[in-house]
Amino acid sequence: MVQLSPRQVHLDFHTSPAIDGIGEEFSRENFQAALKEGNLSSITVFAKCHHGQCYYPTKVGTMHPGLKFDLLGEMVDAAHEIGVKAPIYITAGWSAMDAENHPEWCGRKKDGSISASNYDFSCGPDDPKPACSWIDLCLNDGSYARHIYDITQEVCDRYEHVDGLFYDICFIREACYCDECVAGMKEMGLDPSNEEDAKKYYVIKHQDFMRKCGEILHKKHPEASIFFNSGGAEPNMPEYHDGSTHFEMEDLPTSWGGYDKMPFRAKFFERTGKSYLGMTGKFHTDWGEFGGFKPGEALKFEVASMMTYGARCSIGDQMHPSGKMDMETYRNIGYAYNYAQKIEEYCLHGRPTAKLGIYLSKNDTSNEGTAKMLLESQIDFDIVYQDHFEEFDTVILPDYVELSDEAVEKLQEFLKAGGKLLFTGESLVKDGKFQINAGIRYEGNYGYEKDYLLIGDELGEGTVRSPFLAYSPAVKVEVEEGDVLANVMLPYFGRTYGKYCSHKNTPYNPADYDHAAAVQNGNIMYLAHKMGEIYKGYGSVYHRRYFINALRRLYGAQAFEVKMPSAGRAAMRYQAEEGRYCLSLLYASPITRGAVEVIEDMPPLYNVPVKIHVPEKITRVVTAVSGEEIPFTRDNGTVEFCVPYVQCHQMVVLETEQA
């Protein structure tokens, strides 16, 4: 396994050929000073950018017309001189100059038009250009891919020590219909007019692209890392996981989906056995923003969050065309990474302690919404990987999970052995039937866009007892065995132009409530609403409490319990070699300003109650960074204590008798 450096910067340099004087203010001293100020162990530097320019003397590509020296080589040498790794960036799917000079290299839609992102082909050269506007190129192992192979070979031959390669914009479409792809599909016996055949060809050829890039790199530099970005670190795109030596989870939480997207992905990629890192940005918004800054405290929270879930860290930056590194940026990064270095030994190895597993749904919204409910409740979880149900006490199947026949057998074995199951919405539905016997029969749907939840005493703690709106409709089920713990209340009618009520949704019909919303049959709990999807979309505290109340009726094997506000996050790892448990507590409250999610205030929490339930005898509890001893009590194997304070992040170490 390639072991990634823990504190990385991903340095962009997408620089217009219209700008001259490229790199004129670059100096080894300034570059090294920035790396030292930022406390970096690695920095990804650039060979070729989205404009199509290369930043070294090239015989294969086109060197930036405003550059007069080997900027890439200078950066690599400067980093290596101070013990910092320097993986090399090569753009793949976007290259403006190549798209202009070689239209035959462009990706094509089914109608033959050029594929692009945020690009208006009717605009003239003086019309305003939107952000992130590029033409897509075809990587399906054809002419353009061969050009990338040649760039790769040149870089690998030119530099004596290549730490790794990072290819960008690799899997941004599902199919391509350029002339080469259409001919290739026919040669392979596939039908270009069949969408599934076109997707199959796209996957096969992109796998070929990854394999060939890896072969070129590793023939010369066998220990180097390689990663294919833009889809290469998505849990639901496993067809692209084998080509990379590791995973870089590009999240940019301020504007790319928020702060709870990363934990679920981190837990998934830890299961693959490969090294993985989280990626945020120094920017206020996202990539390509010159002059945008995020506060050091926000960066500290973000890297602490990555490390809480076992991930190494990467922070995105973009170098000015002059080549001068911005020291304000690296002071901010250094503030975060100085703290990260103090907690690395407690975060980056060991195993998670969670006995609650989430089975990956094909619906990312459902996955993220389910994870978010657990994160906000400080209930740690892990991912059911390759159908290993037996590793868990309780398993959640969010909203849309359909299992293979082999997985169904494994799930049934898990349940027979005493395992517990919570599934929601359309999960375990195949061919109009539930895949297991849960005491309920699938009947389709009620025919309404929205309905209402009426919760009974068993699941009602902290919720309202009036019927409350479910923003996505329940599945209709017939209960054959089990206890109904909540009901669906239907509206008087659906909302149409011919029949409607008020501004939004029709009110519930008090007489139409005898429909099951929550059913418990022994160690199986079914919730008829798509709870993950609903919570991700609407975030009602009552939906979360209802879901958590249902879960708590099953899951009683938590390794720890923590009481923090909903913005608090908690996770724990066991490090067997050191004989210790490492509990991470995070607290910050992001707020939305304009289109950006911002962390500014870091209010402290005091005397946070914690309970620990582990088989080993705890002998000492101490804060990792400050070394402050925490008094604790023990009762029937449960250890209780209060963490004196949590501000941004607190790492608590629990030493065991074997330590």
XYZ file of C-alpha atoms in Angstrom:
659
model
C 0.000 0.000 0.000
C 1.279 3.458 -0.930
C 1.473 5.416 2.317
C 0.523 9.035 1.667
C 2.160 11.989 3.324
C -0.121 13.347 6.031
C 0.026 17.104 5.280
C -0.266 17.985 1.620
C -1.053 20.993 -0.578
C -2.538 20.544 -4.028
C -1.085 23.457 -5.996
C -3.072 24.460 -9.072
C -1.554 26.554 -11.872
C -4.107 26.937 -14.660
C -2.515 29.932 -16.352
C -3.673 31.693 -19.506
C -1.254 31.888 -22.456
C -2.270 35.570 -22.649
C -0.255 36.253 -19.472
C 3.470 36.843 -19.836
C 6.301 36.696 -17.333
C 5.317 33.265 -16.027
C 7.374 32.265 -13.008
C 9.559 35.387 -13.100
C 9.246 35.831 -9.329
C 9.732 32.155 -8.530
C 12.623 31.493 -6.205
C 13.722 28.369 -4.429
C 13.977 30.363 -1.202
C 10.404 31.675 -1.398
C 9.022 28.269 -2.408
C 10.791 26.455 0.404
C 9.873 29.154 2.920
C 6.177 28.650 2.041
C 6.445 24.867 2.411
C 8.119 25.245 5.782
C 5.635 27.882 6.957
C 2.790 25.566 5.931
C 4.426 22.567 7.666
C 3.955 20.484 4.525
C 5.101 16.941 3.946
C 3.957 16.915 0.299
C 2.925 19.346 -2.445
C 1.378 18.399 -5.785
C 2.981 20.515 -8.527
C 2.024 20.924 -12.170
C 3.266 19.583 -15.499
C 0.259 20.489 -17.663
C -2.795 22.675 -16.927
C -6.360 23.058 -18.173
C -5.271 25.760 -20.636
C -3.189 23.029 -22.258
C 0.166 24.600 -21.381
C 3.156 22.693 -20.023
C 5.500 24.124 -17.386
C 8.686 22.380 -18.393
C 10.642 22.171 -21.683
C 8.550 19.673 -23.644
C 8.894 18.017 -27.021
C 5.467 16.411 -26.773
C 3.220 19.244 -25.629
C 3.448 23.032 -25.733
C 5.426 24.929 -23.136
C 3.659 28.044 -21.846
C 4.739 30.879 -24.162
C 5.406 33.164 -21.196
C 7.705 30.684 -19.399
C 11.457 30.637 -20.004
C 12.702 27.869 -17.674
C 11.781 24.487 -16.191
C 9.371 25.629 -13.492
C 8.203 22.075 -12.761
C 11.741 20.837 -12.267
C 12.634 23.756 -10.017
C 9.644 23.074 -7.775
C 10.355 19.342 -7.566
C 14.020 19.934 -6.705
C 13.210 22.645 -4.159
C 10.667 20.409 -2.403
C 12.945 17.371 -2.365
C 15.805 19.450 -0.995
C 13.858 20.021 2.231
C 12.353 16.533 2.454
C 8.925 17.356 0.985
C 7.382 15.034 -1.618
C 6.238 16.541 -4.927
C 3.721 14.466 -6.923
C 3.122 15.857 -10.425
C -0.204 17.061 -11.852
C -1.271 16.335 -15.429
C -4.624 17.544 -16.719
C -6.546 14.900 -18.643
C -10.177 15.659 -19.510
C -9.825 19.436 -19.935
C -7.153 21.040 -22.134
C -8.313 24.191 -23.955
C -5.465 24.399 -26.457
C -5.793 20.736 -27.415
C -9.554 21.104 -27.847
C -9.022 24.087 -30.142
C -6.200 22.561 -32.185
C -7.639 19.040 -32.346
C -11.449 19.075 -32.483
C -11.251 15.352 -33.298
C -9.965 14.845 -29.742
C -13.101 16.362 -28.186
C -15.712 14.278 -26.441
C -19.029 14.097 -28.259
C -22.631 13.758 -27.162
C -24.967 11.264 -28.792
C -26.171 13.914 -31.263
C -22.586 14.541 -32.374
C -22.197 17.900 -30.656
C -19.104 18.635 -28.582
C -19.369 17.795 -24.878
C -18.473 20.647 -22.526
C -18.997 22.063 -19.039
C -20.612 25.532 -18.676
C -19.655 26.351 -22.265
C -21.753 28.346 -24.738
C -20.508 27.670 -28.267
C -22.531 30.596 -29.620
C -20.467 33.141 -27.686
C -17.786 35.256 -29.296
C -14.274 35.939 -27.968
C -15.361 39.128 -26.186
C -18.432 37.680 -24.470
C -18.178 37.025 -20.690
C -17.116 33.497 -19.822
C -18.727 31.706 -16.866
C -16.731 30.029 -14.108
C -15.316 26.548 -14.668
C -16.036 26.615 -18.411
C -14.138 23.975 -20.395
C -14.508 21.692 -23.395
C -14.353 17.970 -22.602
C -11.748 15.768 -24.250
C -12.048 12.046 -24.930
C -9.841 9.765 -22.819
C -11.174 6.539 -24.277
C -7.684 5.233 -25.046
C -7.606 6.912 -28.459
C -5.553 9.714 -30.061
C -5.847 12.189 -27.193
C -5.148 9.474 -24.629
C -1.983 8.600 -26.544
C -0.964 12.247 -26.243
C -1.372 11.968 -22.450
C 0.680 8.748 -22.479
C 3.450 10.639 -24.289
C 3.317 13.475 -21.733
C 3.476 10.874 -18.974
C 6.462 9.136 -20.537
C 8.268 12.436 -21.013
C 7.749 13.476 -17.394
C 8.821 10.058 -16.110
C 11.985 10.117 -18.253
C 12.888 13.734 -17.578
C 12.865 13.684 -13.779
C 15.057 11.355 -11.796
C 12.682 10.931 -8.886
C 8.914 11.133 -9.452
C 6.942 10.744 -6.210
C 3.651 10.287 -7.992
C 1.263 11.425 -10.719
C -2.155 13.060 -10.309
C -4.432 12.989 -13.366
C -7.388 15.375 -13.302
C -10.853 15.400 -14.926
C -10.912 11.700 -15.736
C -14.478 10.370 -15.400
C -16.776 13.329 -15.991
C -19.218 11.648 -18.395
C -20.846 8.250 -18.737
C -20.262 7.778 -22.476
C -18.619 9.385 -25.500
C -19.785 9.272 -29.111
C -16.782 10.712 -30.950
C -15.753 9.011 -34.202
C -13.041 6.970 -32.463
C -15.433 5.736 -29.791
C -18.177 4.838 -32.263
C -15.675 2.888 -34.380
C -14.224 1.247 -31.257
C -17.647 0.149 -30.041
C -18.438 -1.458 -33.372
C -15.066 -3.210 -33.423
C -15.802 -4.600 -29.956
C -19.222 -5.840 -31.088
C -21.105 -3.158 -29.159
C -23.971 -1.055 -30.474
C -23.266 2.719 -30.310
C -27.002 3.468 -30.376
C -27.465 1.417 -27.209
C -26.795 3.622 -24.176
C -25.709 0.713 -21.972
C -23.227 -0.461 -24.613
C -21.798 3.054 -24.875
C -21.399 3.236 -21.090
C -19.750 -0.182 -21.028
C -17.243 0.898 -23.676
C -16.502 4.104 -21.757
C -15.687 2.137 -18.603
C -13.527 -0.428 -20.402
C -11.510 2.211 -22.224
C -11.049 4.381 -19.151
C -9.803 1.332 -17.283
C -7.337 0.828 -20.153
C -6.298 4.480 -19.808
C -5.581 4.080 -16.112
C -3.703 0.825 -16.611
C -1.462 2.237 -19.344
C -0.642 5.401 -17.387
C 0.255 3.236 -14.404
C 2.454 0.969 -16.504
C 4.396 3.924 -17.904
C 4.897 5.428 -14.445
C 5.800 2.269 -12.565
C 8.241 0.953 -15.163
C 10.484 3.911 -14.339
C 9.308 4.778 -10.812
C 7.912 1.597 -9.215
C 7.273 3.148 -5.795
C 5.385 6.205 -7.083
C 1.746 6.911 -6.289
C -0.889 7.463 -8.971
C -4.404 8.872 -8.695
C -7.140 9.596 -11.234
C -9.402 12.443 -10.068
C -12.975 13.517 -10.846
C -14.809 10.294 -10.121
C -11.861 8.231 -8.976
C -12.801 8.690 -5.316
C -16.562 8.198 -5.454
C -17.920 5.226 -3.451
C -20.519 4.466 -6.127
C -17.952 4.329 -8.950
C -15.945 1.225 -7.928
C -15.113 0.480 -11.558
C -12.504 3.249 -11.325
C -10.956 2.340 -7.958
C -8.393 -0.264 -9.028
C -6.343 2.091 -11.191
C -5.278 4.341 -8.316
C -2.774 3.505 -5.608
C -4.731 5.668 -3.138
C -7.760 7.965 -2.957
C -8.023 11.756 -2.737
C -11.518 12.828 -1.662
C -12.072 16.222 -3.252
C -14.806 17.863 -1.167
C -14.276 21.632 -0.712
C -16.986 21.781 1.963
C -17.640 25.525 1.741
C -19.389 25.190 -1.619
C -19.386 21.517 -2.641
C -21.947 19.881 -0.401
C -21.018 20.874 3.146
C -19.022 19.433 6.005
C -20.808 16.088 6.334
C -20.010 14.743 2.869
C -16.456 13.688 3.730
C -16.996 11.395 6.774
C -19.126 8.866 4.879
C -16.619 8.722 2.015
C -13.663 8.433 4.397
C -15.254 5.479 6.152
C -15.863 3.791 2.804
C -12.340 4.246 1.484
C -10.767 3.083 4.732
C -12.461 -0.238 4.021
C -10.670 -0.603 0.675
C -7.294 -1.110 2.373
C -5.713 1.735 0.401
C -4.435 4.987 1.839
C -6.818 7.935 1.500
C -6.828 11.668 2.103
C -9.410 14.408 2.373
C -9.107 17.484 0.228
C -10.346 20.957 1.055
C -9.217 24.353 -0.221
C -7.656 27.491 1.156
C -10.235 29.416 -0.895
C -13.338 31.139 0.448
C -15.354 29.396 -2.273
C -13.590 26.839 -4.473
C -10.987 26.126 -7.144
C -9.625 28.889 -9.332
C -10.383 31.680 -6.865
C -7.447 34.063 -6.790
C -7.357 36.177 -3.646
C -9.867 34.104 -1.687
C -8.971 33.119 1.877
C -10.464 30.838 4.483
C -9.710 31.595 8.171
C -7.014 29.507 9.807
C -9.504 28.276 12.402
C -11.742 26.918 9.639
C -8.802 25.093 8.056
C -7.866 23.694 11.451
C -11.394 22.339 11.895
C -11.379 20.850 8.405
C -8.074 19.005 8.791
C -9.058 17.826 12.283
C -12.294 16.519 10.778
C -10.433 14.623 8.057
C -8.119 13.082 10.633
C -11.008 12.208 12.952
C -12.084 9.797 10.217
C -8.579 8.450 9.572
C -7.815 10.520 6.476
C -4.610 12.295 5.637
C -5.008 15.917 4.549
C -4.703 18.012 1.402
C -5.426 21.735 1.079
C -5.882 23.245 -2.362
C -4.015 26.413 -3.396
C -3.343 28.171 -6.705
C -0.035 29.810 -7.529
C 0.044 33.320 -8.983
C 1.346 33.473 -12.598
C 4.444 35.225 -11.272
C 5.437 32.039 -9.476
C 5.602 33.704 -6.090
C 4.045 31.781 -3.222
C 1.599 33.736 -1.069
C 2.900 33.628 2.511
C -0.458 34.606 4.049
C -1.885 31.426 2.565
C 0.872 29.295 4.037
C 0.623 30.929 7.446
C -3.029 29.885 7.481
C -2.178 26.391 6.288
C 0.639 26.156 8.814
C -1.728 27.087 11.629
C -3.914 24.096 10.682
C -1.089 21.683 9.934
C 0.849 22.451 13.103
C -2.160 21.175 14.998
C -2.589 18.248 12.601
C 0.955 17.091 13.283
C 0.229 16.948 17.011
C -2.663 14.512 16.563
C -1.401 12.374 13.664
C -0.221 9.492 15.840
C -3.712 9.134 17.345
C -5.650 9.311 14.063
C -3.871 7.717 11.138
C -3.785 4.086 12.196
C -5.826 1.685 14.279
C -9.340 0.468 13.625
C -12.719 2.147 14.073
C -14.779 0.885 17.019
C -18.255 1.326 15.505
C -20.504 -1.739 15.426
C -23.160 0.047 13.389
C -22.818 -0.374 9.627
C -24.359 1.506 6.709
C -24.783 -0.473 3.504
C -23.938 1.651 0.480
C -26.982 2.761 -1.490
C -26.705 3.692 -5.161
C -28.394 6.943 -4.162
C -25.748 9.311 -2.766
C -28.396 11.618 -1.301
C -29.784 8.783 0.806
C -26.306 7.787 1.974
C -25.365 11.327 2.962
C -28.701 12.048 4.641
C -28.550 8.846 6.687
C -24.951 9.540 7.688
C -25.845 13.108 8.608
C -28.545 11.977 11.045
C -26.018 9.721 12.767
C -23.243 12.327 12.794
C -25.529 14.933 14.341
C -26.484 12.426 17.028
C -22.816 11.547 17.729
C -23.497 7.922 16.788
C -20.389 6.510 15.163
C -20.796 4.168 12.211
C -18.813 2.306 9.602
C -19.474 0.974 6.103
C -20.575 -2.556 5.237
C -17.916 -3.405 2.656
C -18.215 -6.352 0.279
C -21.259 -7.706 2.150
C -19.455 -8.348 5.444
C -22.575 -7.949 7.603
C -21.086 -10.175 10.282
C -18.667 -7.443 11.396
C -21.531 -5.422 12.876
C -24.172 -5.550 15.571
C -26.696 -3.530 13.549
C -26.893 -2.644 9.848
C -28.779 0.187 8.119
C -29.935 -0.086 4.490
C -30.810 3.444 3.318
C -33.797 4.029 1.031
C -32.818 2.322 -2.247
C -30.603 -0.702 -1.532
C -31.183 -3.733 -3.741
C -29.046 -6.739 -2.820
C -27.637 -9.484 -5.000
C -28.855 -13.010 -4.286
C -25.514 -13.783 -2.589
C -25.791 -10.683 -0.395
C -29.355 -11.630 0.591
C -28.086 -15.000 1.814
C -25.376 -13.301 3.860
C -27.893 -10.862 5.311
C -30.203 -13.713 6.320
C -27.300 -15.519 8.001
C -26.479 -12.291 9.843
C -30.067 -11.986 11.085
C -30.237 -15.643 12.156
C -27.060 -15.086 14.202
C -28.738 -12.255 16.107
C -27.784 -9.325 13.915
C -30.181 -6.382 13.699
C -31.465 -4.569 10.642
C -33.007 -1.154 10.007
C -34.085 -0.524 6.416
C -36.021 2.331 4.880
C -38.111 3.256 1.860
C -37.577 1.133 -1.244
C -34.655 -0.835 0.191
C -34.773 -4.623 -0.253
C -37.467 -4.317 -2.935
C -36.911 -6.368 -6.074
C -39.475 -7.380 -8.676
C -42.288 -5.970 -6.544
C -41.393 -7.962 -3.423
C -39.216 -7.584 -0.351
C -36.059 -9.657 -0.611
C -36.323 -10.937 2.970
C -39.164 -11.927 5.257
C -39.549 -8.954 7.577
C -43.222 -9.543 8.408
C -44.391 -7.025 5.810
C -45.637 -7.284 2.225
C -44.733 -4.693 -0.411
C -47.797 -3.038 -1.961
C -46.249 -0.240 -4.031
C -47.227 3.334 -3.141
C -50.229 5.377 -2.074
C -50.220 7.652 -5.104
C -49.397 10.922 -3.320
C -46.301 13.127 -3.580
C -46.288 13.827 0.170
C -47.936 12.405 3.229
C -47.743 12.642 7.027
C -46.185 10.782 9.947
C -48.098 10.033 13.126
C -45.681 8.651 15.692
C -46.619 6.453 18.634
C -45.171 6.494 22.146
C -42.384 4.017 21.347
C -40.684 6.334 18.826
C -42.028 9.657 20.028
C -39.291 10.987 22.333
C -38.399 14.539 21.340
C -40.861 14.660 18.452
C -44.244 16.292 17.975
C -47.265 14.041 18.426
C -49.318 15.837 15.808
C -49.106 14.473 12.277
C -46.063 16.087 10.628
C -45.177 16.341 6.997
C -43.020 13.760 5.225
C -41.567 15.450 2.170
C -41.273 12.194 0.245
C -44.084 9.630 0.255
C -44.090 6.375 2.172
C -43.990 2.945 0.620
C -47.297 1.104 1.036
C -46.920 -2.107 3.039
C -49.231 -4.707 4.490
C -48.207 -5.859 7.971
C -48.322 -9.611 8.395
C -46.264 -9.887 11.579
C -44.786 -7.304 13.921
C -45.640 -4.143 15.838
C -46.690 -0.926 14.126
C -44.890 1.946 15.906
C -45.850 4.836 13.609
C -48.531 5.452 11.012
C -48.807 7.114 7.636
C -51.571 9.701 7.401
C -52.686 10.458 3.882
C -53.807 13.827 2.503
C -57.385 14.428 1.392
C -56.145 14.409 -2.207
C -53.086 15.147 -4.306
C -52.320 18.644 -5.551
C -53.450 19.319 -9.135
C -54.793 22.290 -11.051
C -58.236 20.808 -10.751
C -58.060 20.111 -7.021
C -55.675 21.790 -4.576
C -55.545 23.416 -1.162
C -53.529 26.487 -0.081
C -50.004 27.295 -1.271
C -48.218 23.959 -1.063
C -49.563 20.634 0.130
C -53.005 19.315 0.956
C -53.623 18.786 4.713
C -53.966 15.318 6.200
C -57.265 13.513 6.353
C -57.865 12.684 10.052
C -59.868 9.615 9.071
C -57.202 8.124 6.809
C -54.387 7.076 9.159
C -54.421 3.295 9.446
C -51.281 2.711 7.381
C -47.946 1.432 8.708
C -44.983 3.833 8.704
C -42.734 1.982 11.175
C -42.848 -1.757 11.809
C -40.683 -3.756 14.201
C -40.576 -7.503 13.845
C -38.048 -8.888 16.335
C -34.592 -7.682 15.362
C -35.813 -6.010 12.155
C -37.131 -2.449 11.911
C -38.678 -1.035 8.740
C -39.422 2.665 8.136
C -41.633 3.181 5.104
C -40.336 6.671 4.301
C -37.049 7.412 2.547
C -35.529 8.923 5.654
C -32.036 9.603 4.303
C -33.358 11.361 1.227
C -35.835 13.375 3.292
C -33.257 14.482 5.842
C -30.651 15.443 3.268
C -33.231 17.521 1.447
C -35.090 19.140 4.344
C -33.192 18.650 7.604
C -36.126 18.581 10.014
C -35.057 17.731 13.546
C -38.248 15.704 13.995
C -37.394 13.365 11.127
C -33.934 12.838 12.610
C -35.249 12.136 16.099
C -37.824 9.710 14.737
C -35.114 7.847 12.821
C -32.711 7.790 15.791
C -35.450 6.621 18.154
C -36.137 3.716 15.813
C -32.446 2.889 15.598
C -31.990 2.921 19.376
C -34.619 0.192 19.762
C -32.179 -2.083 17.932
C -28.660 -0.814 18.418
C -27.199 -1.158 21.889
C -23.549 -1.912 21.142
C -22.112 1.600 20.974
C -18.489 1.746 22.084
C -19.057 5.272 23.346
C -21.814 7.767 24.091
C -21.225 11.511 23.883
C -23.612 14.366 24.633
C -22.914 17.376 22.415
C -25.111 19.744 20.398
C -26.042 18.568 16.904
C -23.019 20.356 15.401
C -20.729 18.105 17.446
C -19.038 15.135 15.808
C -17.419 12.134 17.482
C -15.468 9.050 16.403
C -13.203 6.568 18.161
C -10.379 4.269 17.061
C -8.610 1.439 18.833
C -4.827 1.217 18.469
C -3.923 -2.294 19.529
C -0.142 -1.869 19.443
C -0.299 1.077 21.811
C -3.128 -0.457 23.859
C -5.297 2.641 23.716
C -8.553 4.096 22.467
C -8.473 7.509 20.785
C -11.695 9.514 20.965
C -12.021 12.537 18.676
C -14.538 15.248 19.503
C -15.225 18.038 16.980
C -17.329 21.118 17.419
C -17.975 24.008 15.057
C -21.188 25.378 13.649
C -20.997 26.227 9.942
C -23.370 28.946 8.741
C -24.442 29.856 5.222
C -23.475 33.280 3.940
C -24.535 33.847 0.380
C -23.657 30.712 -1.557
C -20.887 29.679 0.819
C -20.852 27.643 4.018
C -18.578 29.417 6.478
C -16.905 28.538 9.757
C -15.874 31.601 11.728
C -16.816 31.305 15.403
C -15.360 28.505 17.506
C -17.341 28.540 20.756
C -16.012 26.127 23.372
C -18.024 23.357 24.987
C -17.322 22.596 28.642
C -17.696 19.385 30.655
C -18.863 17.186 27.801
C -20.264 13.906 29.255
C -18.815 10.685 27.837
C -19.515 7.011 28.481
C -17.174 4.312 27.180
C -18.204 0.657 26.731
C -15.183 -1.446 25.749
C -13.960 -4.900 26.872
C -10.525 -3.699 28.015
C -9.977 -2.139 31.428
C -9.349 1.605 31.117
C -6.524 2.723 33.412
C -5.979 6.349 32.397
C -7.848 9.084 30.507
C -5.895 12.081 29.203
C -6.191 14.823 26.581
C -3.660 14.057 23.850
C -2.322 17.523 23.039
C -2.288 19.212 26.452
C -1.686 16.047 28.494
C -4.401 16.943 31.003
C -5.506 14.037 33.187
C -9.279 13.450 33.240
C -10.800 11.769 36.309
C -13.191 8.916 35.559
C -15.437 6.396 37.251
C -16.067 2.755 36.411
C -19.321 0.887 36.967
C -20.010 -2.610 35.591
C -17.488 -2.105 32.785
C -18.759 1.341 31.778
C -16.287 4.199 32.144
C -17.724 7.687 32.623
C -16.009 11.078 32.586
C -16.439 14.663 31.434
C -14.139 16.186 28.843
C -13.195 19.565 30.377
C -13.487 21.489 27.111
C -13.858 21.035 23.360
C -12.907 23.961 21.161
C -12.720 23.062 17.480
C -11.255 19.625 18.273
C -10.284 17.601 21.299
C -8.467 14.277 21.264
C -8.961 12.098 24.333
C -6.700 9.077 24.854
C -7.924 6.140 26.946
C -5.095 3.849 27.988
C -5.887 0.224 28.742
C -4.435 -2.211 31.247
C -2.344 -3.947 28.591
C -0.617 -0.694 27.578
